Structure formats: C-alpha cells, structure tokens
XYZ file of N, CA and C in Angstrom:
777
model
N 98.459 125.125 79.467
C 99.465 124.760 80.329
C 99.963 124.776 81.377
N 99.925 123.740 82.185
C 100.239 123.110 83.850
C 101.214 124.098 83.891
N 101.244 124.986 84.790
C 102.588 125.117 85.440
C 102.696 124.666 86.736
N 104.613 124.166 86.926
C 104.500 123.261 87.787
C 105.502 123.637 88.734
N 106.398 124.076 89.806
C 106.900 124.651 90.045
C 107.606 124.082 91.177
N 109.008 123.286 91.028
C 109.725 122.612 91.533
C 110.591 122.901 92.581
N 110.295 122.944 93.832
C 111.433 123.695 94.957
C 112.583 122.571 95.195
N 113.476 122.652 95.723
C 114.086 121.565 96.594
C 114.843 120.557 95.461
N 115.127 121.117 94.007
C 115.108 120.760 92.698
C 116.382 119.498 92.539
N 117.082 120.190 93.637
C 118.812 119.355 93.714
C 118.981 118.544 93.878
N 117.884 118.052 94.868
C 118.260 116.705 95.139
C 117.812 115.392 94.854
N 117.522 113.752 95.625
C 117.250 113.007 94.613
C 115.644 113.046 93.911
N 114.715 113.536 94.438
C 113.545 113.723 94.387
C 112.941 114.511 93.052
N 113.498 116.014 93.361
C 113.932 116.831 92.525
C 113.984 116.403 91.403
N 115.802 115.559 91.111
C 116.614 115.693 89.867
C 115.616 114.117 89.250
N 114.924 113.338 89.713
C 114.414 112.386 89.436
C 113.022 113.092 88.874
N 111.745 113.651 89.172
C 110.675 114.523 88.291
C 111.168 114.786 87.375
N 112.534 115.655 87.506
C 112.846 116.925 86.366
C 113.851 115.540 84.857
N 113.659 114.296 85.606
C 113.891 113.522 84.702
C 112.923 112.999 83.934
N 112.596 112.542 84.569
C 110.709 112.067 84.137
C 110.065 112.976 83.023
N 110.215 114.633 83.178
C 109.764 116.051 82.250
C 109.526 115.340 81.463
N 110.169 114.522 80.665
C 109.687 114.361 78.513
C 108.439 113.976 78.730
N 108.402 113.055 79.250
C 107.524 112.384 79.193
C 105.911 112.968 79.456
N 105.959 114.411 80.149
C 104.968 114.954 80.152
C 104.482 116.773 79.523
N 104.028 116.653 78.253
C 104.809 117.737 77.153
C 103.221 118.657 77.491
N 102.053 118.080 78.491
C 101.183 118.744 78.778
C 100.871 119.842 80.030
N 102.889 119.126 80.579
C 103.177 120.211 82.069
C 103.869 120.754 81.740
N 104.535 122.406 82.498
C 105.405 123.532 82.077
C 105.790 123.319 83.841
N 107.495 122.628 83.577
C 108.232 122.630 84.895
C 108.992 123.546 84.982
N 109.069 123.959 86.473
C 110.095 124.750 86.578
C 111.378 124.724 88.116
N 112.461 124.160 87.716
C 112.991 123.608 88.327
C 113.630 124.445 89.749
N 113.494 124.581 90.584
C 114.336 125.740 91.383
C 115.256 124.685 92.902
N 116.827 125.069 93.074
C 117.415 124.449 93.989
C 117.418 125.099 95.146
N 117.723 124.702 96.041
C 117.414 125.786 98.101
C 118.557 126.304 97.742
N 119.564 126.653 96.656
C 120.158 127.997 97.157
C 120.102 128.836 95.573
N 119.211 128.590 94.983
C 117.730 130.029 94.298
C 117.046 129.996 95.171
N 116.090 128.836 94.854
C 115.003 128.988 96.361
C 114.949 128.689 97.935
N 115.440 129.548 98.372
C 115.676 129.540 99.869
C 114.109 129.658 100.567
N 113.228 128.178 100.737
C 112.131 128.467 101.046
C 112.589 129.103 102.812
N 113.318 129.358 103.774
C 113.737 129.722 105.146
C 113.439 131.939 104.711
N 113.264 131.798 103.747
C 113.038 134.008 102.671
C 112.303 134.230 101.889
N 111.220 133.945 102.875
C 110.246 134.145 102.236
C 109.944 135.579 101.284
N 111.339 136.488 101.213
C 110.871 136.977 99.782
C 111.434 136.603 98.778
N 112.571 135.949 98.501
C 112.718 134.687 97.684
C 111.551 133.938 97.374
N 111.288 133.454 98.588
C 109.590 132.683 97.834
C 108.401 133.873 96.979
N 107.751 134.287 97.679
C 107.370 135.464 96.901
C 107.912 135.327 95.070
N 108.807 136.472 95.595
C 109.913 136.387 93.875
C 109.127 135.313 92.828
N 109.392 133.462 93.391
C 109.763 133.368 92.270
C 108.328 132.816 91.644
N 107.385 133.028 92.976
C 106.176 132.716 92.693
C 105.100 134.367 91.921
N 105.992 135.243 92.145
C 105.642 136.281 91.262
C 105.818 136.186 90.015
N 107.163 135.239 89.587
C 107.335 135.216 87.809
C 107.393 134.415 87.584
N 107.071 132.972 88.133
C 106.225 131.702 87.434
C 104.273 131.689 87.562
N 103.846 132.349 88.637
C 102.699 131.997 89.142
C 102.041 130.609 88.620
N 102.581 129.682 89.534
C 102.310 128.194 89.251
C 101.180 127.575 89.831
N 100.882 126.733 89.211
C 99.117 126.235 89.063
C 99.489 124.996 90.777
N 100.698 124.934 90.532
C 101.141 123.771 91.724
C 102.367 124.247 91.740
N 102.164 123.595 93.527
C 103.853 124.228 93.915
C 104.863 122.756 93.839
N 105.291 121.968 93.930
C 105.831 120.339 94.344
C 107.006 121.052 95.076
N 107.003 120.621 96.317
C 107.684 121.544 97.681
C 109.001 119.608 98.155
N 109.689 119.530 97.505
C 110.587 118.906 97.891
C 112.101 119.658 98.648
N 111.973 120.787 99.137
C 112.785 120.974 99.335
C 112.658 120.747 101.865
N 113.778 120.474 102.162
C 113.847 119.542 103.478
C 115.194 120.070 103.431
N 115.276 120.242 104.918
C 116.549 119.372 105.750
C 116.093 118.052 106.242
N 116.986 116.682 105.272
C 116.879 115.050 105.664
C 118.186 114.750 106.625
N 118.768 115.246 107.263
C 119.622 114.679 108.227
C 119.246 114.156 109.008
N 118.836 113.481 109.884
C 118.554 112.850 110.982
C 119.599 113.227 112.092
N 120.394 112.570 111.347
C 121.578 112.704 113.127
C 121.380 114.000 113.676
N 122.012 114.786 112.002
C 122.468 115.965 112.511
C 121.510 117.198 113.245
N 120.445 116.573 112.990
C 118.714 117.452 113.332
C 119.080 117.320 115.122
N 119.471 116.283 115.238
C 118.986 116.101 116.968
C 120.204 117.284 117.580
N 121.524 117.198 116.955
C 122.649 118.611 117.069
C 122.298 119.999 117.381
N 121.580 120.725 115.773
C 120.734 121.542 115.266
C 119.392 122.042 115.150
N 118.552 121.767 115.949
C 117.004 121.391 115.262
C 116.339 122.340 115.266
N 117.297 123.208 115.621
C 116.355 125.491 114.873
C 116.992 125.121 113.620
N 117.849 124.332 112.767
C 117.680 124.557 111.712
C 117.175 123.963 110.849
N 116.674 122.739 110.950
C 115.530 121.386 111.081
C 113.982 122.202 110.759
N 113.788 123.149 112.095
C 112.468 123.435 112.047
C 112.776 124.625 111.399
N 113.157 125.110 110.716
C 113.731 126.625 109.967
C 112.941 126.431 108.839
N 113.917 124.984 107.828
C 113.029 124.601 106.848
C 111.655 123.875 106.461
N 111.909 122.839 107.613
C 111.017 122.086 107.947
C 109.565 122.310 108.277
N 109.344 123.493 108.873
C 108.217 124.007 109.962
C 107.891 124.866 109.344
N 108.829 126.296 109.855
C 109.166 127.643 109.263
C 108.835 127.932 107.682
N 109.588 127.559 107.280
C 109.784 127.265 105.273
C 108.652 126.926 104.845
N 107.943 125.342 105.481
C 106.976 125.211 105.069
C 105.694 126.474 105.574
N 105.011 127.073 106.199
C 104.718 127.834 107.044
C 104.135 128.934 105.667
N 105.622 128.982 105.242
C 105.496 130.559 104.397
C 105.524 130.009 103.119
N 105.722 129.184 102.607
C 105.852 128.318 101.558
C 103.760 128.415 101.426
N 103.452 128.274 102.521
C 101.884 127.555 102.153
C 101.339 128.509 102.059
N 102.022 129.911 102.518
C 100.634 131.110 102.871
C 101.609 132.119 101.581
N 102.421 131.642 100.655
C 102.480 131.986 99.158
C 101.706 131.458 98.662
N 101.448 130.323 98.518
C 100.487 129.346 97.757
C 99.687 129.520 98.122
N 98.893 129.753 99.369
C 97.380 130.396 99.699
C 96.728 131.686 99.072
N 98.319 132.525 98.917
C 98.230 134.016 98.023
C 98.129 133.813 96.500
N 99.197 133.086 95.799
C 98.369 132.681 94.006
C 97.416 131.661 93.625
N 96.475 131.296 95.072
C 96.003 130.319 95.151
C 96.717 128.901 94.309
N 97.485 127.957 94.877
C 98.797 127.760 93.897
C 98.896 126.200 95.121
N 98.127 125.353 94.035
C 98.015 124.123 94.838
C 99.872 123.722 95.351
N 99.800 123.409 96.774
C 101.381 122.712 96.868
C 100.739 121.325 97.148
N 101.674 120.558 96.594
C 102.081 118.872 97.197
C 103.700 118.700 97.757
N 103.327 118.484 99.070
C 104.052 118.483 100.226
C 104.609 117.407 100.583
N 106.222 117.033 100.427
C 106.592 115.328 100.843
C 107.147 116.092 102.324
N 106.416 114.293 102.612
C 106.641 114.511 104.305
C 106.774 112.881 104.715
N 107.110 112.376 106.023
C 107.817 111.181 106.207
C 107.152 110.511 107.309
N 107.518 109.169 107.279
C 106.914 108.231 108.116
C 107.646 108.257 109.612
N 108.423 109.149 109.841
C 109.434 109.677 110.900
C 108.200 110.101 111.911
N 107.369 110.470 111.408
C 106.563 111.450 112.476
C 105.053 110.613 113.319
N 105.771 109.132 113.260
C 105.189 108.187 113.709
C 106.529 107.809 114.429
N 106.115 107.017 115.983
C 106.898 106.188 116.928
C 107.535 104.724 117.159
N 106.459 104.243 115.606
C 107.154 102.763 115.883
C 106.590 101.950 116.348
N 105.887 102.516 117.416
C 104.941 101.382 118.556
C 103.995 100.425 118.016
N 103.612 100.629 116.366
C 102.709 99.795 116.587
C 102.607 98.857 115.474
N 102.730 97.726 115.629
C 102.767 96.416 114.836
C 101.991 96.158 113.333
N 101.261 96.895 112.833
C 100.793 97.084 112.037
C 100.860 98.229 111.698
N 100.829 98.102 109.769
C 101.446 99.442 108.765
C 100.316 100.594 109.323
N 100.527 101.784 109.058
C 100.199 102.773 109.686
C 99.413 103.725 108.757
N 97.960 104.045 109.111
C 96.828 105.297 108.452
C 97.388 106.312 108.283
N 97.050 106.794 107.485
C 96.816 108.234 107.855
C 95.580 108.884 108.687
N 94.868 107.784 109.592
C 94.355 108.477 110.300
C 95.015 107.874 111.669
N 96.464 107.476 111.644
C 96.758 107.010 113.163
C 97.440 108.627 113.612
N 97.356 108.122 114.975
C 97.951 109.469 115.348
C 99.792 110.019 115.941
N 100.171 111.087 114.550
C 101.668 111.278 114.823
C 102.307 111.756 116.286
N 103.238 110.354 116.348
C 103.938 110.883 117.777
C 105.151 111.298 117.161
N 105.974 112.030 116.894
C 107.370 112.008 116.353
C 108.546 111.664 117.826
N 109.591 111.024 117.361
C 110.243 110.567 119.078
C 111.338 111.243 118.154
N 111.866 111.867 116.870
C 113.394 112.776 116.674
C 113.052 114.091 116.769
N 114.450 115.290 116.074
C 114.054 116.492 115.850
C 113.815 116.424 114.978
N 114.117 115.445 113.895
C 113.268 115.380 112.693
C 111.893 114.909 112.129
N 111.518 113.991 113.030
C 109.809 113.515 112.973
C 109.181 115.136 113.627
N 109.690 115.537 114.435
C 108.956 116.895 114.953
C 108.909 117.895 113.883
N 109.830 117.806 113.606
C 110.295 119.887 112.508
C 109.113 119.126 111.835
N 109.018 117.985 111.206
C 108.125 117.644 109.484
C 106.630 117.405 109.991
N 106.530 117.080 110.725
C 105.087 117.117 112.208
C 104.947 119.001 112.121
N 105.294 119.828 112.072
C 104.855 121.214 112.654
C 104.396 122.121 111.216
N 105.701 121.228 109.957
C 105.366 121.755 108.872
C 104.331 121.200 108.364
N 104.102 120.224 108.830
C 102.398 119.917 108.550
C 101.616 120.697 109.151
N 101.413 120.573 110.158
C 100.124 121.303 110.994
C 99.998 122.459 110.061
N 100.828 123.401 109.882
C 101.526 124.677 109.114
C 100.260 124.559 107.831
N 100.042 123.197 106.982
C 100.204 123.557 106.054
C 98.406 122.881 105.995
N 98.365 122.388 106.782
C 96.714 121.786 107.069
C 96.160 123.914 107.915
N 96.590 123.955 108.548
C 95.929 125.255 108.683
C 95.568 126.217 107.896
N 96.710 126.464 107.330
C 96.677 127.599 106.266
C 95.800 127.442 105.064
N 95.778 126.113 104.334
C 95.142 125.695 103.319
C 94.011 125.320 103.219
N 92.949 125.557 102.589
C 92.070 123.907 102.126
C 92.272 123.256 101.554
N 93.011 123.398 100.428
C 93.313 122.024 99.667
C 94.561 122.407 99.187
N 95.389 120.728 100.145
C 96.951 120.592 99.459
C 96.820 118.996 99.331
N 98.109 119.005 99.089
C 98.160 117.075 99.116
C 99.676 117.301 100.029
N 99.543 116.236 101.305
C 101.020 116.288 102.353
C 100.814 114.868 102.203
N 102.201 114.060 101.334
C 102.358 112.662 101.379
C 103.960 112.377 101.975
N 103.286 111.263 102.127
C 104.291 110.798 103.991
C 104.732 109.952 103.183
N 105.932 109.130 103.080
C 106.264 108.488 102.201
C 108.072 107.601 102.570
N 108.400 106.711 102.464
C 109.867 106.008 103.724
C 110.715 105.651 103.079
N 111.801 105.758 103.805
C 113.221 105.251 103.530
C 113.324 105.133 101.166
N 112.868 107.047 101.381
C 113.248 107.049 100.385
C 114.286 106.930 99.323
N 114.920 106.547 98.022
C 116.162 106.355 97.357
C 116.080 106.216 95.970
N 117.234 106.916 95.302
C 117.092 107.197 94.081
C 118.137 106.321 93.778
N 118.144 105.562 92.631
C 119.624 104.386 91.614
C 120.711 105.162 91.609
N 120.015 106.160 90.771
C 120.942 107.407 90.091
C 121.121 108.460 91.350
N 120.174 109.256 91.645
C 120.015 110.833 92.056
C 120.918 111.052 93.872
N 121.388 111.867 94.121
C 121.171 111.937 95.188
C 122.311 110.499 96.547
N 122.668 111.158 97.343
C 122.820 110.633 98.870
C 121.958 109.560 99.543
N 121.836 108.063 99.271
C 121.171 107.746 100.124
C 121.612 106.432 100.089
N 120.664 105.641 100.811
C 121.126 104.030 101.737
C 121.631 103.174 99.845
N 120.624 103.103 99.211
C 121.002 102.211 98.098
C 122.313 102.219 97.301
N 122.752 103.685 96.915
C 124.331 104.185 96.826
C 124.744 103.523 97.076
N 124.697 103.692 99.132
C 125.901 103.623 99.787
C 126.581 102.271 99.908
N 125.554 101.207 99.815
C 125.064 100.146 99.896
C 126.637 99.326 98.303
N 125.927 100.145 97.302
C 127.163 99.699 95.542
C 128.048 100.519 96.770
N 128.522 101.830 96.640
C 129.640 102.548 97.301
C 130.508 101.913 98.202
N 129.900 100.809 98.693
C 130.966 100.513 100.454
C 130.963 98.786 99.821
N 130.635 98.451 98.579
C 131.425 96.914 98.119
C 131.890 96.782 97.573
N 132.936 97.951 96.729
C 133.398 98.561 96.043
C 134.839 97.166 96.995
N 134.768 98.082 98.089
C 136.006 98.537 99.335
C 136.034 97.332 100.559
N 134.743 97.008 100.494
C 134.212 95.813 101.879
C 133.571 94.951 101.554
N 133.960 93.671 102.104
C 133.982 92.132 102.032
C 132.709 92.189 103.016
N 132.676 92.759 104.078
C 131.751 92.262 105.108
C 130.952 93.836 105.710
N 129.751 93.907 105.893
C 129.343 94.948 105.958
C 127.983 94.870 106.939
N 128.151 95.496 108.316
C 127.473 94.608 109.600
C 126.025 95.973 109.243
N 124.715 95.654 108.677
C 123.837 96.174 108.889
C 122.040 96.216 109.976
N 121.966 96.895 110.242
C 121.045 96.697 111.410
C 119.806 95.753 111.163
N 119.218 94.949 111.414
C 117.967 94.498 111.456
C 116.685 94.984 112.585
N 117.189 96.228 113.551
C 116.016 97.128 114.370
C 115.247 97.501 113.347
N 115.437 98.230 112.330
C 114.355 99.149 112.307
C 113.268 98.691 111.365
N 112.485 98.690 110.942
C 111.717 98.186 109.859
C 110.766 98.824 109.159
N 110.493 98.638 108.017
C 110.652 100.397 106.967
C 109.465 99.383 105.388
N 109.609 101.306 104.318
C 109.318 100.221 102.933
C 109.945 101.637 102.348
N 111.284 100.681 101.810
C 112.172 101.247 100.887
C 110.939 102.226 99.680
N 111.159 103.081 99.148
C 110.384 103.501 98.328
C 111.177 104.616 97.324
N 111.579 103.683 96.228
C 111.594 103.869 94.522
C 111.647 105.723 94.611
N 112.321 107.107 94.438
C 111.964 107.951 93.979
C 111.738 108.112 92.754
N 111.904 107.588 91.940
C 110.932 107.408 89.801
C 108.973 107.128 90.784
N 108.893 106.501 91.055
C 108.276 105.793 91.961
C 107.289 106.375 92.229
N 107.744 107.867 93.275
C 107.326 108.928 94.120
C 106.828 109.419 92.984
N 107.555 109.828 92.097
C 107.939 111.320 90.864
C 106.339 110.938 90.023
N 106.090 109.455 89.497
C 105.215 109.365 88.954
C 103.727 109.961 89.618
N 103.701 109.181 91.211
C 102.454 109.054 92.010
C 102.362 110.454 91.562
N 103.027 111.483 92.445
C 102.927 113.006 92.287
C 102.368 113.703 91.102
N 102.662 113.371 89.460
C 103.062 114.031 88.106
C 101.608 113.482 87.699
N 101.180 112.365 88.147
C 99.799 111.830 88.002
C 98.746 112.974 88.840
N 98.871 112.748 90.200
C 97.909 113.523 90.624
C 97.615 114.963 89.677
N 98.905 115.603 89.785
C 98.545 116.563 88.807
C 97.785 116.452 87.275
N 98.338 115.431 86.593
C 98.024 115.267 85.286
C 96.446 114.539 85.484
N 95.687 113.724 86.167
C 94.619 113.259 85.805
C 93.967 113.751 86.827
N 94.305 114.608 88.326
C 93.469 115.542 89.082
C 92.379 115.308 89.464
N 92.518 113.569 89.504
C 91.211 112.798 90.419
C 91.436 112.995 92.251
N 92.892 112.271 92.697
C 92.987 112.528 94.051
C 91.981 113.759 94.695
N 92.125 112.893 95.528
C 91.337 113.863 96.966
C 91.830 114.399 97.734
N 91.683 116.058 97.787
C 92.664 116.481 98.663
C 92.484 116.129 100.443
N 94.634 116.353 100.888
C 94.566 115.748 101.939
C 95.986 115.149 102.539
N 96.023 114.343 103.349
C 97.170 113.386 103.617
C 96.724 112.184 102.935
N 97.877 111.881 102.331
C 98.630 110.609 101.979
C 99.639 109.924 102.026
N 99.547 108.699 102.101
C 101.015 107.997 102.417
C 100.883 107.550 101.080
N 102.397 107.364 100.801
C 102.683 106.514 99.424
C 104.239 105.850 99.723
N 104.093 104.524 99.784
C 106.081 103.797 99.968
C 105.390 103.281 98.528
N 106.339 102.190 98.450
C 106.749 100.995 97.542
C 106.022 99.557 98.550
N 105.714 98.744 97.987
C 104.691 97.703 98.681
C 105.458 96.790 100.279
N 106.868 96.697 100.008
C 107.252 95.666 100.854
C 108.033 95.831 101.786
N 107.405 95.776 102.936
C 108.111 95.881 104.190
C 109.385 94.957 104.778
N 110.819 95.536 105.006
C 111.969 94.842 105.250
C 112.514 96.301 105.737
N 113.351 94.826 106.832
C 114.942 96.105 107.413
C 115.472 96.315 106.555
N 116.580 97.204 107.582
C 117.776 97.751 106.056
C 118.808 96.959 105.944
N 118.869 95.669 106.860
C 119.779 94.380 106.554
C 118.801 94.204 105.031
N 117.520 93.417 105.593
C 116.547 92.561 104.469
C 117.197 93.697 102.691
N 116.495 95.185 103.124
C 117.012 95.695 102.175
C 118.598 95.733 101.013
N 119.306 95.974 102.326
C 120.728 96.099 101.849
C 121.478 94.417 100.998
N 120.784 93.196 101.630
C 120.628 92.022 101.065
C 119.841 92.326 99.300
N 118.675 92.855 99.643
C 118.423 92.433 97.806
C 118.887 93.798 97.389
N 119.672 94.636 97.674
C 120.655 95.295 96.605
C 122.236 94.776 95.995
N 122.304 94.423 96.806
C 123.287 93.803 96.679
C 122.810 92.530 96.275
N 122.373 91.637 96.106
C 121.849 90.919 95.171
C 121.441 91.202 93.250
N 120.333 92.007 93.832
C 119.931 92.719 92.053
C 121.332 93.173 91.249
N 121.989 93.855 92.683
C 123.030 94.108 90.983
C 124.187 92.448 91.438
N 123.948 92.003 91.280
C 124.833 90.392 91.259
C 126.410 91.021 91.978
N 126.028 91.217 93.333
C 127.499 90.842 94.328
C 127.762 89.843 95.373
N 126.962 89.034 95.431
C 126.781 88.351 95.998
C 128.177 87.769 96.292
N 129.016 87.067 95.694
C 129.981 87.071 95.345
C 131.548 87.973 96.076
N 131.097 89.618 96.315
C 132.164 89.937 96.236
C 131.740 91.161 98.136
N 130.875 90.479 98.107
C 130.383 91.044 99.571
C 128.979 90.433 100.830
N 129.806 90.662 101.953
C 128.716 89.247 102.392
C 127.738 90.537 103.818
N 126.544 90.507 103.518
C 125.566 91.670 104.283
C 126.083 90.167 105.833
N 125.923 91.038 107.452
C 125.745 90.482 108.922
C 124.865 91.356 109.301
N 123.946 90.780 110.014
C 122.619 91.038 111.055
C 123.983 91.605 111.653
N 123.755 92.890 112.484
C 124.482 94.140 113.337
C 123.292 93.960 114.736
N 123.842 93.432 115.482
C 123.065 93.359 116.920
C 123.575 94.599 117.625
N 122.387 94.885 118.195
C 122.397 96.030 119.046
C 123.494 97.284 118.720
N 122.246 97.942 117.161
C 122.974 99.355 116.817
C 122.269 100.114 116.649
N 123.195 101.218 117.564
C 122.482 102.389 118.660
C 122.988 103.552 116.980
N 122.265 104.866 117.280
C 122.044 106.217 116.379
C 122.317 106.784 117.735
N 122.207 108.235 117.149
C 122.242 109.601 117.756
C 120.958 109.960 117.966
N 119.695 109.804 116.985
C 118.896 110.068 116.778
C 118.026 108.707 116.947
N 117.164 108.369 117.862
C 116.666 107.321 117.730
C 115.587 107.747 116.461
N 115.274 106.289 116.332
C 114.349 105.552 115.583
C 113.255 105.029 115.485
N 112.268 105.578 114.563
C 110.725 104.272 114.754
C 111.448 102.720 114.468
N 111.094 101.994 114.843
C 112.069 100.447 115.100
C 110.692 100.071 113.781
N 109.036 100.360 113.953
C 108.242 100.492 112.934
C 107.558 101.248 112.226
N 108.203 101.099 110.711
C 107.308 102.907 110.145
C 106.714 102.505 108.993
N 106.305 101.122 108.958
C 105.543 100.711 107.829
C 104.253 101.907 107.465
N 104.145 102.216 105.869
C 103.002 102.974 106.302
C 101.371 102.412 105.497
N 101.000 102.665 105.073
C 100.145 101.745 104.180
C 99.641 103.020 103.258
N 99.517 102.981 102.390
C 98.985 103.163 101.002
C 97.365 104.070 100.934
C-alpha cells in the first residue's frame, strides 16, 4: 500500500485531502498538523519520516498571510523557504517523492495573458519571494518532485478564505465593497486535492513544475458576486466595485495561471 505523509494538514487543503481519503482505499495517509510536524525543525521532520517512511509527502505547510509577511518576512522565509529546504533534504534521504504547493504570487502580474510554467517568476511581495525560494530549493535538492502552483485557493468547508469570509459578512452587511483591480483563478481546494491524489494513484504525470487552477479567470469582485449568487443571497446583500483599493502588501494585478 502506498504511504503518503501530509504536512500542514490542519489547513483548508489538508483537511480537504483528509475528507477525501475514504475514496482511496489503496493509499495509506498520515496527517500531521504544523503543531505536530513543524517543518522549521529539521529534527522533527526526521522523526516523522523515520516513523512513517512515506512514499510521498504532500506539503501543505506554509506561511500564507500575505499582509503579515511584509512585516515579518523572516517568519515567511523560515517556513516557505528554509523549512521547504529541510523537508526536501529529508525527502531525498528517504527516497520520498515530494508534492509541494506553490502560488501564483511568484509572478509580478504585468502580463496580459495566462502565465505558463515557462514564464520567469518575479514576485513583488515577501510572501511570493519566500515561496519562490522554496521552489528553487526543491529544484536544487531533488531530481524528482512535483511543484504545483495554484491560485486563490478556497474551501467551502474548511479554514479561513475569501469564500467563507463573504458568506460570513453577508450575515451582517447589506453592502460589500470588493476590488476589481486583481484578476486570477479562484480554485476549489477539493479540485486541487483530487488532482494531487490522482498524481499518486495514476503515477503518469510528468515530474517537475505544474500549474493547477480552476479554469475561470475573474476579479475578486466577480468572485464575490458569484458566491452571493450561488448561495442565493442576491436580495440580502449588494456587491459594489471598490475603486483605488489599497493593501499593505503589493499584489499582482493579473495572476491567471495556464494549466
């Protein structure tokens, strides 16, 4: 039976994978939260790999607070770069195939067409920079790996994300001002989870760098309207275009990925 260790399993993606495990009887999953397996501690990584000796490691562990990363970049780099480096070294030692999640934020957003894996990254915030360094460590250390860049990840059930925030705000707010200044591809965590498990189950995907996102490009404003419509809340709340929307961290204006 194939053994799969999932790190960062307390987040929305990890919990989504755990929800789906009953559909895959031929795979034995081991789920570890960041409080159990802290990838910033090499000795802890070694301990869990020695215990489980996994065939695959799906790394969902990440520092994902884009705003906070600007204020404490060292913490973002500790997890997204150095932690990934140490995880890669242990994967190499145990001959474990790493499946690592990265981000559309490795790009600067200056293109007017979807980014491919051939495009040169140029992150404009600390979060994106830390994730790119993590990618480079994997590519330097491992010969076989899967780096999967995704975008605007959300779960309808787990974690904190844009989808759930809109529904929560709809309970108390009559109007919501949402930016039209960023365009990307919202991606359901369940679709990404199924794709990653299919890599393990089918063993046919080519090693290396991949893009995976749901197909429809839209702004955050468009996505908010879609969420309200999907949940039949159009009579309760109005979505309004926010002009000149500003955040502390710079974000790419266009970060659509081509699968």
